[in-house]
JSON list of C-alpha atoms in Angstrom, two decimals:
[
{"chain": "A", "resi": 235, "resn": "MET", "atom": "CA", "xyz": [52.99, 56.27, 92.29]},
{"chain": "A", "resi": 236, "resn": "SER", "atom": "CA", "xyz": [49.76, 58.08, 91.52]},
{"chain": "A", "resi": 237, "resn": "ASP", "atom": "CA", "xyz": [49.30, 60.55, 88.69]},
{"chain": "A", "resi": 238, "resn": "LEU", "atom": "CA", "xyz": [49.29, 63.49, 91.09]},
{"chain": "A", "resi": 239, "resn": "TYR", "atom": "CA", "xyz": [52.74, 62.61, 92.44]},
{"chain": "A", "resi": 240, "resn": "LYS", "atom": "CA", "xyz": [54.09, 62.10, 88.91]},
{"chain": "A", "resi": 241, "resn": "ASP", "atom": "CA", "xyz": [52.75, 65.51, 87.89]},
{"chain": "A", "resi": 242, "resn": "ILE", "atom": "CA", "xyz": [54.22, 67.13, 90.98]},
{"chain": "A", "resi": 243, "resn": "LEU", "atom": "CA", "xyz": [57.60, 65.49, 90.33]},
{"chain": "A", "resi": 244, "resn": "THR", "atom": "CA", "xyz": [57.59, 66.58, 86.68]},
{"chain": "A", "resi": 245, "resn": "GLY", "atom": "CA", "xyz": [56.67, 70.15, 87.68]},
{"chain": "A", "resi": 246, "resn": "THR", "atom": "CA", "xyz": [59.39, 70.22, 90.31]},
{"chain": "A", "resi": 247, "resn": "VAL", "atom": "CA", "xyz": [62.01, 69.06, 87.80]},
{"chain": "A", "resi": 248, "resn": "PHE", "atom": "CA", "xyz": [60.82, 71.73, 85.35]},
{"chain": "A", "resi": 249, "resn": "ILE", "atom": "CA", "xyz": [60.95, 74.51, 87.96]},
{"chain": "A", "resi": 250, "resn": "THR", "atom": "CA", "xyz": [64.40, 73.36, 89.06]},
{"chain": "A", "resi": 251, "resn": "GLY", "atom": "CA", "xyz": [65.54, 73.47, 85.43]},
{"chain": "A", "resi": 252, "resn": "LEU", "atom": "CA", "xyz": [64.13, 76.97, 85.08]},
{"chain": "A", "resi": 253, "resn": "LEU", "atom": "CA", "xyz": [65.97, 78.16, 88.19]},
{"chain": "A", "resi": 254, "resn": "GLY", "atom": "CA", "xyz": [69.15, 76.51, 86.93]},
{"chain": "A", "resi": 255, "resn": "PHE", "atom": "CA", "xyz": [68.78, 78.30, 83.59]},
{"chain": "A", "resi": 256, "resn": "ILE", "atom": "CA", "xyz": [68.33, 81.66, 85.31]},
{"chain": "A", "resi": 257, "resn": "SER", "atom": "CA", "xyz": [71.42, 81.08, 87.46]},
{"chain": "A", "resi": 258, "resn": "GLY", "atom": "CA", "xyz": [73.56, 80.21, 84.45]},
{"chain": "A", "resi": 259, "resn": "GLU", "atom": "CA", "xyz": [73.83, 76.42, 84.80]},
{"chain": "A", "resi": 260, "resn": "PHE", "atom": "CA", "xyz": [72.93, 75.74, 81.19]},
{"chain": "A", "resi": 261, "resn": "ILE", "atom": "CA", "xyz": [74.07, 72.12, 80.94]},
{"chain": "A", "resi": 262, "resn": "ILE", "atom": "CA", "xyz": [72.25, 71.06, 84.09]},
{"chain": "A", "resi": 263, "resn": "SER", "atom": "CA", "xyz": [69.13, 72.99, 83.16]},
{"chain": "A", "resi": 264, "resn": "SER", "atom": "CA", "xyz": [69.10, 71.43, 79.69]},
{"chain": "A", "resi": 265, "resn": "ALA", "atom": "CA", "xyz": [69.23, 67.97, 81.23]},
{"chain": "A", "resi": 266, "resn": "LEU", "atom": "CA", "xyz": [66.43, 68.85, 83.65]},
{"chain": "A", "resi": 267, "resn": "PHE", "atom": "CA", "xyz": [64.25, 70.28, 80.85]},
{"chain": "A", "resi": 268, "resn": "ALA", "atom": "CA", "xyz": [64.81, 67.11, 78.80]},
{"chain": "A", "resi": 269, "resn": "THR", "atom": "CA", "xyz": [63.90, 64.94, 81.79]},
{"chain": "A", "resi": 270, "resn": "ALA", "atom": "CA", "xyz": [60.72, 66.93, 82.40]},
{"chain": "A", "resi": 271, "resn": "ALA", "atom": "CA", "xyz": [59.72, 66.73, 78.73]},
{"chain": "A", "resi": 272, "resn": "ILE", "atom": "CA", "xyz": [60.27, 62.98, 78.52]},
{"chain": "A", "resi": 273, "resn": "ALA", "atom": "CA", "xyz": [58.47, 62.32, 81.81]},
{"chain": "A", "resi": 274, "resn": "SER", "atom": "CA", "xyz": [55.54, 64.49, 80.74]},
{"chain": "A", "resi": 275, "resn": "ASN", "atom": "CA", "xyz": [55.30, 62.71, 77.40]},
{"chain": "A", "resi": 276, "resn": "ILE", "atom": "CA", "xyz": [55.40, 59.27, 79.03]},
{"chain": "A", "resi": 277, "resn": "ASN", "atom": "CA", "xyz": [52.71, 60.27, 81.55]},
{"chain": "A", "resi": 278, "resn": "LEU", "atom": "CA", "xyz": [50.42, 61.64, 78.83]},
{"chain": "A", "resi": 279, "resn": "ASN", "atom": "CA", "xyz": [50.79, 58.53, 76.69]},
{"chain": "A", "resi": 280, "resn": "ARG", "atom": "CA", "xyz": [50.02, 56.28, 79.66]},
{"chain": "A", "resi": 281, "resn": "LYS", "atom": "CA", "xyz": [46.92, 58.32, 80.52]},
{"chain": "A", "resi": 282, "resn": "ARG", "atom": "CA", "xyz": [45.70, 58.01, 76.93]},
{"chain": "A", "resi": 283, "resn": "GLY", "atom": "CA", "xyz": [46.48, 54.28, 76.83]},
{"chain": "A", "resi": 284, "resn": "LYS", "atom": "CA", "xyz": [48.89, 54.57, 73.89]},
{"chain": "A", "resi": 285, "resn": "ALA", "atom": "CA", "xyz": [52.07, 53.41, 75.61]},
{"chain": "A", "resi": 286, "resn": "GLY", "atom": "CA", "xyz": [54.04, 50.98, 73.52]},
{"chain": "A", "resi": 287, "resn": "GLN", "atom": "CA", "xyz": [51.50, 50.59, 70.75]},
{"chain": "A", "resi": 288, "resn": "LEU", "atom": "CA", "xyz": [52.44, 50.64, 67.09]},
{"chain": "A", "resi": 289, "resn": "SER", "atom": "CA", "xyz": [49.83, 51.25, 64.43]},
{"chain": "A", "resi": 290, "resn": "CYS", "atom": "CA", "xyz": [49.91, 50.73, 60.69]},
{"chain": "A", "resi": 291, "resn": "GLU", "atom": "CA", "xyz": [47.36, 53.32, 59.64]}
]
């Protein structure tokens, strides 16, 4: 999957969570927000080349 599709998927999950929050589905929207945040963080770390690296600085 290319970076564009990952970004689109993350944005779609975020927007779905936002719509769920507005409609009152707080548990589902919380899960969707968490999924979007984790996916975004993983994508950023992969783009920076820091995935899975530990440093002792």
